[in-house]
Amino acid sequence: MNNCEALIIGGSAGSLDVLIQVLPDINPTLPFPIIIVLHRKSGKESLLTNVLSTKTKLKVKDLEEKERMMASTIYIAPPNYHLLIENNQTFSLDASEKVNFSRPSIDVTFESAAQVFEENLVCLLLSGANSDGTSGLQTVKKYGGRAIIQNPGSAIVPFMPEYAMEHVAIDAILDPKEMANYINQLQND
């Protein structure tokens, strides 16, 4: 196994519940960042970062344009922008057209990160109601990274992980109660 240099978690409807279950058990000294891309409505203030920061000992922050990613930090993609990962491992925000009816699009982030991290990328796709994430996971696999999905049977809205499972060679299918342990083990690979 290759070292994990970044974990990206994508999700839509039903995925916040999963994050709230998983984050308390994640090792606060992970040697890589976690980037969360959720479909959500835009608003002036994001409560998401505040909610998630109460569930973990890791630092949780809204990511900023051109910010360099750091280990042991959870970055939250802002609403209404696509999140791209640059070759120098900084973030880039883009307001171009929606992809799969979504901005941020999980596909856009997975695909750009795959080209940067290649075999050292792990992507986890959670509950959701559309096919966003599947094309991105295909790209992750093409570059040698790992594609993980939530067990559709445990998802509030199973379409997103089910669709990925039908179209991608998935490396692991996890229930929420298995996710923290899987993530913590990534530092030992």
Backbone as JSON, one array per atom type, in Angstrom:
{
  "sequence": "MNNCEALIIGGSAGSLDVLIQVLPDINPTLPFPIIIVLHRKSGKESLLTNVLSTKTKLKVKDLEEKERMMASTIYIAPPNYHLLIENNQTFSLDASEKVNFSRPSIDVTFESAAQVFEENLVCLLLSGANSDGTSGLQTVKKYGGRAIIQNPGSAIVPFMPEYAMEHVAIDAILDPKEMANYINQLQND",
  "N": [[0.84, -1.19, 0.0], [0.35, 2.3, -0.61], [1.49, 5.38, 0.86], [-0.94, 7.43, 2.39], [-1.62, 10.6, 1.3], [-3.62, 12.42, 1.21], [-7.06, 12.57, 2.16], [-10.16, 12.6, 0.74], [-13.48, 13.36, 1.26], [-16.6, 12.95, -0.06], [-20.02, 13.92, -0.37], [-23.64, 14.01, -0.18], [-27.06, 14.41, 0.27], [-27.9, 13.15, 3.42], [-25.3, 12.65, 4.24], [-24.13, 14.25, 6.22], [-24.96, 13.25, 8.67], [-23.46, 10.9, 8.78], [-20.82, 11.88, 8.92], [-20.93, 13.13, 11.43], [-21.13, 10.91, 13.06], [-18.68, 9.61, 12.53], [-16.41, 11.35, 12.82], [-15.72, 11.82, 15.64], [-14.12, 9.62, 16.34], [-11.8, 9.69, 14.89], [-8.3, 9.7, 14.61], [-6.53, 12.34, 16.09], [-4.01, 13.06, 15.26], [-3.47, 12.58, 12.59], [-1.38, 12.05, 9.75], [-2.04, 13.4, 7.42], [-4.19, 15.59, 5.48], [-7.8, 15.98, 5.69], [-10.3, 16.46, 3.4], [-13.42, 17.83, 2.91], [-16.16, 17.64, 0.84], [-19.24, 18.7, 0.36], [-22.55, 18.65, -0.96], [-24.41, 21.48, -0.63], [-26.62, 24.13, 0.38], [-25.97, 27.53, -0.43], [-25.08, 30.09, 1.86], [-24.8, 32.98, 3.99], [-23.39, 32.51, 6.35], [-21.62, 29.66, 7.33], [-22.72, 26.99, 9.07], [-21.8, 24.49, 9.15], [-19.0, 24.03, 9.53], [-18.72, 24.82, 12.21], [-20.41, 22.97, 13.48], [-19.15, 20.49, 12.85], [-16.66, 20.87, 14.02], [-17.14, 20.57, 16.7], [-17.22, 17.88, 16.98], [-14.81, 16.59, 16.81], [-11.27, 16.23, 17.54], [-9.49, 17.11, 15.73], [-8.31, 19.94, 13.86], [-10.76, 21.98, 12.38], [-11.68, 23.68, 9.52], [-12.92, 26.27, 7.32], [-11.91, 26.1, 4.05], [-9.52, 28.1, 2.25], [-8.87, 30.04, -0.7], [-5.88, 29.34, -2.43], [-4.66, 28.39, -0.15], [-2.34, 26.37, 1.58], [-2.5, 22.91, 2.11], [-2.56, 21.21, 5.25], [-1.42, 18.62, 7.48], [-3.45, 16.68, 9.79], [-5.74, 18.25, 9.75], [-9.06, 19.22, 9.02], [-10.61, 20.21, 6.17], [-13.18, 22.23, 4.9], [-15.05, 22.43, 2.02], [-16.23, 25.37, 0.44], [-19.66, 26.47, -0.12], [-21.11, 26.75, -3.4], [-18.84, 26.95, -5.02], [-16.55, 25.26, -7.15], [-14.1, 23.01, -6.02], [-10.72, 22.8, -6.55], [-7.64, 21.01, -6.59], [-4.4, 22.08, -6.53], [-1.16, 21.56, -8.16], [0.85, 22.23, -6.33], [-0.23, 21.51, -3.97], [-2.15, 23.26, -2.94], [-5.31, 24.98, -2.49], [-7.8, 25.75, -4.93], [-10.42, 27.78, -5.98], [-13.36, 27.71, -7.96], [-15.83, 29.17, -9.96], [-17.25, 28.14, -12.1], [-19.63, 26.58, -14.4], [-22.22, 24.46, -12.98], [-21.67, 21.0, -12.17], [-23.09, 17.9, -12.64], [-25.4, 19.01, -11.57], [-24.42, 20.35, -9.4], [-22.46, 22.49, -7.32], [-20.24, 22.93, -4.96], [-18.82, 20.38, -7.05], [-18.37, 16.98, -6.49], [-17.08, 15.27, -8.24], [-15.34, 17.04, -9.67], [-13.49, 17.79, -7.67], [-12.43, 15.28, -6.81], [-11.27, 14.44, -9.25], [-9.33, 16.45, -9.84], [-7.67, 16.21, -7.6], [-6.78, 13.58, -7.9], [-4.97, 13.75, -9.98], [-2.93, 15.14, -8.78], [-2.16, 13.76, -6.38], [-2.12, 11.11, -7.12], [-1.35, 7.73, -6.64], [-1.39, 8.07, -3.93], [-3.74, 8.99, -2.91], [-6.86, 8.85, -1.24], [-10.28, 8.42, -1.61], [-13.51, 8.92, -0.39], [-16.85, 8.19, -0.8], [-20.0, 9.23, 0.16], [-23.45, 9.01, 1.31], [-26.08, 10.07, -0.91], [-28.04, 11.7, -3.55], [-27.55, 11.83, -6.31], [-25.46, 11.16, -9.25], [-23.0, 12.28, -8.82], [-19.55, 12.13, -8.14], [-18.96, 9.56, -9.03], [-17.66, 9.57, -11.62], [-15.41, 10.95, -10.8], [-14.29, 9.1, -8.99], [-13.62, 7.1, -10.8], [-11.51, 8.36, -12.11], [-9.74, 8.65, -9.98], [-9.08, 5.96, -9.53], [-7.85, 5.41, -11.99], [-5.48, 6.81, -11.72], [-4.29, 5.37, -9.74], [-5.13, 5.65, -7.11], [-7.23, 5.11, -4.15], [-10.6, 4.05, -4.02], [-13.34, 4.44, -2.06], [-16.48, 3.61, -0.67], [-19.52, 4.47, 1.07], [-21.43, 1.92, 2.56], [-24.2, 1.19, 0.7], [-26.48, 0.18, 1.91], [-26.45, 1.29, 4.42], [-26.84, 3.92, 4.0], [-28.68, 6.97, 4.12], [-29.69, 8.09, 1.8], [-29.26, 6.11, -0.72], [-28.47, 6.25, -3.44], [-26.12, 7.54, -4.53], [-23.68, 6.13, -3.54], [-24.43, 3.58, -4.48], [-24.56, 3.89, -7.27], [-21.91, 4.5, -7.83], [-20.74, 2.07, -7.08], [-21.67, 0.4, -9.08], [-20.24, 1.27, -11.26], [-17.52, 1.57, -10.81], [-14.42, 0.08, -9.81], [-14.45, -0.66, -6.72], [-12.57, -0.18, -3.74], [-13.13, -0.54, -1.03], [-16.05, -1.08, 0.91], [-17.87, 0.49, 3.25], [-19.55, 0.54, 6.4], [-20.82, 3.26, 8.41], [-19.84, 2.89, 11.06], [-17.46, 1.58, 10.65], [-15.78, 3.32, 9.41], [-14.07, 5.26, 10.74], [-12.03, 3.7, 11.89], [-10.94, 2.6, 9.54], [-9.98, 4.94, 8.31], [-8.12, 5.8, 10.26], [-6.28, 3.74, 10.05], [-5.04, 4.31, 7.67], [-2.77, 5.8, 8.02], [-0.86, 3.97, 8.6], [-0.35, 2.53, 6.38]],
  "CA": [[0.0, 0.0, 0.0], [1.06, 3.58, -0.65], [1.14, 6.32, 1.92], [-2.04, 8.35, 2.1], [-1.23, 12.01, 1.43], [-4.86, 13.19, 1.37], [-8.35, 11.87, 2.14], [-11.25, 13.49, 0.36], [-14.79, 12.78, 1.53], [-17.66, 13.63, -0.78], [-21.35, 13.43, -0.05], [-24.79, 14.88, -0.4], [-28.14, 14.17, 1.23], [-27.67, 12.07, 4.37], [-23.9, 12.43, 4.59], [-23.74, 14.96, 7.45], [-25.17, 12.31, 9.78], [-22.33, 9.97, 8.78], [-19.66, 12.62, 9.43], [-21.1, 13.35, 12.87], [-20.82, 9.62, 13.71], [-17.32, 9.15, 12.27], [-15.34, 12.27, 13.23], [-15.21, 11.71, 17.01], [-13.18, 8.51, 16.51], [-10.63, 9.83, 14.02], [-7.05, 10.05, 15.3], [-6.27, 13.77, 15.89], [-2.65, 13.3, 14.77], [-3.32, 12.02, 11.24], [-0.31, 12.71, 9.01], [-2.55, 13.89, 6.14], [-5.42, 16.37, 5.63], [-9.09, 15.47, 5.25], [-11.02, 17.51, 2.69], [-14.83, 17.44, 2.84], [-16.92, 18.32, -0.21], [-20.65, 18.33, 0.5], [-23.56, 19.46, -1.64], [-25.2, 22.22, 0.36], [-27.08, 25.42, -0.07], [-25.09, 28.62, -0.02], [-25.61, 31.04, 2.83], [-23.74, 33.88, 4.42], [-22.58, 31.85, 7.39], [-21.68, 28.2, 7.28], [-22.75, 26.35, 10.38], [-21.2, 23.16, 9.0], [-17.68, 23.99, 10.17], [-18.92, 24.88, 13.66], [-20.99, 21.69, 13.92], [-18.17, 19.43, 12.75], [-15.54, 21.11, 14.94], [-17.51, 20.08, 18.03], [-17.25, 16.41, 16.95], [-13.48, 16.02, 16.59], [-10.12, 16.94, 18.09], [-8.75, 17.69, 14.61], [-8.67, 21.3, 13.5], [-11.74, 22.02, 11.3], [-11.76, 25.05, 9.03], [-13.33, 26.55, 5.95], [-10.68, 26.28, 3.28], [-9.39, 29.38, 1.56], [-8.15, 30.07, -1.97], [-4.4, 29.33, -2.4], [-4.18, 27.89, 1.13], [-1.61, 25.1, 1.51], [-3.11, 21.95, 3.04], [-1.73, 20.75, 6.36], [-1.84, 17.38, 8.13], [-4.28, 16.76, 11.0], [-6.7, 19.33, 9.57], [-10.22, 18.94, 8.18], [-10.96, 21.38, 5.38], [-14.55, 22.19, 4.39], [-15.21, 23.18, 0.78], [-17.32, 26.35, 0.55], [-20.76, 26.28, -1.06], [-21.18, 27.55, -4.63], [-17.58, 26.96, -5.77], [-15.86, 23.99, -7.34], [-12.8, 22.96, -5.34], [-9.65, 22.15, -7.29], [-6.38, 20.86, -5.87], [-3.29, 22.47, -7.42], [0.03, 20.71, -8.07], [1.63, 22.56, -5.14], [-1.08, 21.1, -2.84], [-2.97, 24.36, -2.43], [-6.69, 24.94, -2.96], [-8.23, 26.74, -5.9], [-11.88, 27.8, -6.06], [-13.79, 28.01, -9.31], [-17.28, 29.4, -9.99], [-17.77, 27.77, -13.41], [-20.94, 25.92, -14.42], [-22.44, 23.31, -12.12], [-21.43, 19.68, -12.73], [-24.07, 17.03, -11.97], [-26.31, 19.91, -10.86], [-23.81, 20.68, -8.11], [-21.25, 23.29, -7.17], [-19.11, 22.16, -5.48], [-18.99, 19.04, -7.59], [-17.43, 15.99, -5.94], [-16.26, 14.81, -9.37], [-14.29, 18.02, -9.97], [-12.45, 17.72, -6.64], [-11.77, 13.97, -6.91], [-10.46, 14.38, -10.47], [-8.13, 17.3, -9.73], [-6.8, 15.63, -6.56], [-6.18, 12.35, -8.43], [-3.83, 14.12, -10.81], [-1.87, 15.65, -7.89], [-1.72, 12.78, -5.39], [-2.03, 9.82, -7.79], [-1.62, 6.53, -5.82], [-1.41, 8.43, -2.51], [-5.03, 9.61, -2.63], [-7.99, 8.01, -0.86], [-11.53, 9.17, -1.71], [-14.65, 8.25, 0.24], [-18.12, 8.73, -1.27], [-21.06, 8.95, 1.13], [-24.85, 9.09, 0.95], [-26.46, 11.17, -1.79], [-29.14, 11.41, -4.46], [-27.25, 11.85, -7.74], [-24.31, 10.36, -9.64], [-21.76, 13.01, -8.58], [-18.55, 11.34, -7.43], [-18.61, 8.33, -9.75], [-16.63, 9.89, -12.61], [-14.21, 11.29, -10.03], [-13.69, 7.86, -8.48], [-12.99, 6.43, -11.94], [-10.23, 9.04, -12.32], [-8.88, 8.28, -8.84], [-8.59, 4.6, -9.81], [-6.95, 5.49, -13.15], [-4.19, 7.31, -11.23], [-3.76, 4.46, -8.73], [-5.64, 5.93, -5.77], [-8.23, 4.19, -3.61], [-11.99, 4.47, -4.06], [-14.08, 3.86, -0.94], [-17.86, 4.12, -0.6], [-20.4, 4.07, 2.17], [-22.32, 0.81, 2.24], [-25.5, 1.77, 0.36], [-27.49, -0.27, 2.86], [-26.4, 2.14, 5.62], [-27.01, 5.32, 3.58], [-30.03, 7.53, 4.15], [-30.02, 8.18, 0.38], [-28.23, 5.19, -1.21], [-28.2, 6.29, -4.89], [-24.75, 7.94, -4.87], [-22.74, 5.01, -3.43], [-24.86, 2.46, -5.34], [-24.17, 4.2, -8.64], [-20.45, 4.34, -7.89], [-20.44, 0.64, -6.98], [-21.99, -0.21, -10.37], [-19.41, 1.82, -12.33], [-16.12, 1.73, -10.39], [-13.85, -1.02, -9.02], [-14.37, -0.07, -5.37], [-11.57, -0.83, -2.88], [-13.75, -0.91, 0.26], [-17.43, -0.65, 1.15], [-17.84, 0.61, 4.7], [-20.61, 1.13, 7.22], [-20.26, 4.39, 9.17], [-19.1, 2.46, 12.26], [-16.15, 1.06, 10.24], [-15.02, 4.34, 8.68], [-12.99, 5.89, 11.51], [-10.93, 2.74, 11.98], [-10.3, 2.54, 8.22], [-9.22, 6.2, 8.13], [-6.96, 5.78, 11.18], [-5.28, 2.77, 9.54], [-4.37, 4.82, 6.48], [-1.43, 6.34, 8.38], [0.07, 2.84, 8.76], [-0.14, 1.85, 5.09]],
  "C": [[0.88, 1.25, 0.0], [0.62, 4.45, 0.51], [-0.02, 7.19, 1.48], [-1.52, 9.76, 2.33], [-2.43, 12.92, 1.57], [-6.05, 12.25, 1.34], [-9.39, 12.9, 1.77], [-12.55, 12.74, 0.56], [-15.83, 13.61, 0.8], [-19.01, 13.06, -0.42], [-22.41, 14.47, -0.31], [-25.82, 14.55, 0.68], [-27.82, 12.96, 2.11], [-26.23, 11.92, 4.83], [-23.45, 13.18, 5.86], [-23.9, 14.05, 8.66], [-23.99, 11.34, 9.91], [-21.1, 10.67, 9.37], [-19.74, 12.82, 10.94], [-20.82, 12.06, 13.65], [-19.33, 9.29, 13.65], [-16.25, 10.04, 12.89], [-14.86, 12.11, 14.67], [-14.13, 10.64, 17.19], [-11.95, 8.59, 15.61], [-9.44, 10.33, 14.83], [-6.71, 11.53, 15.04], [-4.86, 14.08, 15.38], [-2.42, 12.66, 13.4], [-2.23, 12.77, 10.48], [-0.73, 13.22, 7.63], [-3.81, 14.72, 6.41], [-6.65, 15.56, 5.19], [-9.83, 16.64, 4.61], [-12.45, 17.03, 2.49], [-15.54, 18.31, 1.81], [-18.36, 17.82, -0.13], [-21.51, 19.22, -0.38], [-24.36, 20.16, -0.55], [-25.59, 23.56, -0.22], [-26.11, 26.5, 0.4], [-25.83, 29.54, 0.94], [-24.47, 31.92, 3.28], [-22.82, 33.23, 5.43], [-22.73, 30.35, 7.28], [-21.66, 27.67, 8.71], [-22.03, 25.01, 10.34], [-19.87, 23.06, 9.73], [-17.82, 23.99, 11.69], [-19.45, 23.55, 14.2], [-19.91, 20.61, 13.94], [-17.02, 19.63, 13.73], [-15.86, 20.67, 16.36], [-17.43, 18.56, 18.13], [-15.86, 15.78, 16.85], [-12.41, 16.86, 17.28], [-9.23, 17.51, 16.98], [-9.2, 19.14, 14.41], [-9.64, 21.23, 12.32], [-11.84, 23.47, 10.83], [-12.33, 25.12, 7.62], [-12.06, 26.8, 5.15], [-10.71, 27.61, 2.54], [-8.58, 29.21, 0.28], [-6.65, 30.16, -1.73], [-3.82, 28.86, -1.07], [-3.47, 26.55, 0.92], [-2.22, 24.14, 2.55], [-2.1, 21.42, 4.05], [-2.3, 19.45, 6.93], [-2.72, 17.67, 9.35], [-5.3, 17.9, 10.95], [-7.82, 18.84, 8.67], [-10.61, 20.24, 7.49], [-12.35, 21.19, 4.79], [-14.62, 23.04, 3.12], [-16.39, 24.14, 0.91], [-18.44, 26.04, -0.44], [-20.55, 27.18, -2.29], [-19.86, 27.74, -5.37], [-17.14, 25.52, -5.99], [-14.51, 24.08, -6.64], [-11.82, 22.16, -6.18], [-8.41, 22.07, -6.4], [-5.26, 21.15, -6.87], [-2.09, 21.56, -7.2], [0.88, 20.99, -6.84], [0.85, 22.29, -3.85], [-1.72, 22.29, -2.14], [-4.37, 24.22, -3.03], [-6.94, 26.04, -3.97], [-9.75, 26.63, -6.0], [-12.31, 28.32, -7.42], [-15.31, 28.12, -9.33], [-17.88, 29.06, -11.35], [-19.09, 26.99, -13.25], [-21.01, 24.73, -13.46], [-22.14, 22.02, -12.89], [-22.32, 18.72, -11.95], [-25.0, 17.86, -11.08], [-25.73, 20.44, -9.56], [-22.59, 21.6, -8.27], [-21.13, 23.58, -5.68], [-19.52, 20.79, -6.02], [-17.93, 18.13, -6.98], [-16.52, 15.49, -7.05], [-15.08, 15.74, -9.63], [-13.14, 17.91, -8.96], [-11.7, 16.39, -6.71], [-10.81, 13.94, -8.1], [-9.2, 15.23, -10.35], [-7.16, 16.74, -8.69], [-6.1, 14.37, -7.07], [-4.93, 12.66, -9.24], [-2.65, 14.62, -9.97], [-1.3, 14.53, -7.02], [-1.54, 11.37, -5.96], [-2.32, 8.66, -6.83], [-1.68, 6.84, -4.32], [-2.7, 9.13, -2.1], [-6.05, 8.54, -2.24], [-9.24, 8.89, -0.92], [-12.68, 8.3, -1.21], [-15.93, 8.94, -0.21], [-19.24, 8.26, -0.35], [-22.44, 9.02, 0.48], [-25.14, 10.27, 0.03], [-27.42, 10.72, -2.86], [-28.8, 11.52, -5.93], [-25.94, 11.11, -8.01], [-22.98, 11.08, -9.41], [-20.82, 12.16, -7.75], [-18.1, 10.12, -8.21], [-17.51, 8.56, -10.78], [-15.31, 10.22, -11.91], [-13.52, 10.05, -9.49], [-13.03, 7.06, -9.61], [-11.61, 7.04, -12.21], [-9.25, 8.7, -11.21], [-8.27, 6.9, -9.09], [-7.58, 4.61, -10.96], [-5.55, 5.93, -12.72], [-3.61, 6.47, -10.09], [-4.21, 4.7, -7.31], [-6.7, 4.92, -5.36], [-9.62, 4.81, -3.59], [-12.77, 3.7, -3.0], [-15.51, 4.42, -0.99], [-18.52, 3.69, 0.7], [-21.24, 2.88, 1.69], [-23.7, 1.39, 1.93], [-26.6, 1.37, 1.33], [-27.52, 0.55, 4.14], [-26.65, 3.6, 5.28], [-28.46, 5.75, 3.66], [-30.55, 7.65, 2.72], [-28.97, 7.37, -0.37], [-27.8, 5.37, -2.67], [-26.73, 6.56, -5.2], [-23.75, 6.79, -4.71], [-23.13, 3.8, -4.28], [-24.39, 2.67, -6.77], [-22.66, 4.03, -8.82], [-20.07, 2.86, -7.9], [-20.68, -0.07, -8.32], [-20.99, 0.17, -11.46], [-17.92, 1.91, -12.02], [-15.68, 0.47, -9.64], [-13.53, -0.48, -7.63], [-13.39, -0.87, -4.51], [-12.14, -1.27, -1.53], [-15.15, -0.31, 0.32], [-17.62, -0.68, 2.66], [-19.15, 1.12, 5.28], [-20.0, 2.29, 8.0], [-19.43, 3.95, 10.38], [-17.71, 1.9, 11.93], [-15.23, 2.15, 9.69], [-13.86, 4.93, 9.47], [-11.79, 4.97, 11.62], [-10.19, 2.63, 10.64], [-9.43, 3.77, 7.99], [-7.98, 6.21, 9.01], [-5.88, 4.83, 10.69], [-4.51, 3.29, 8.34], [-2.97, 5.36, 6.79], [-0.4, 5.21, 8.52], [0.36, 2.13, 7.45], [1.22, 2.19, 4.5]]
}
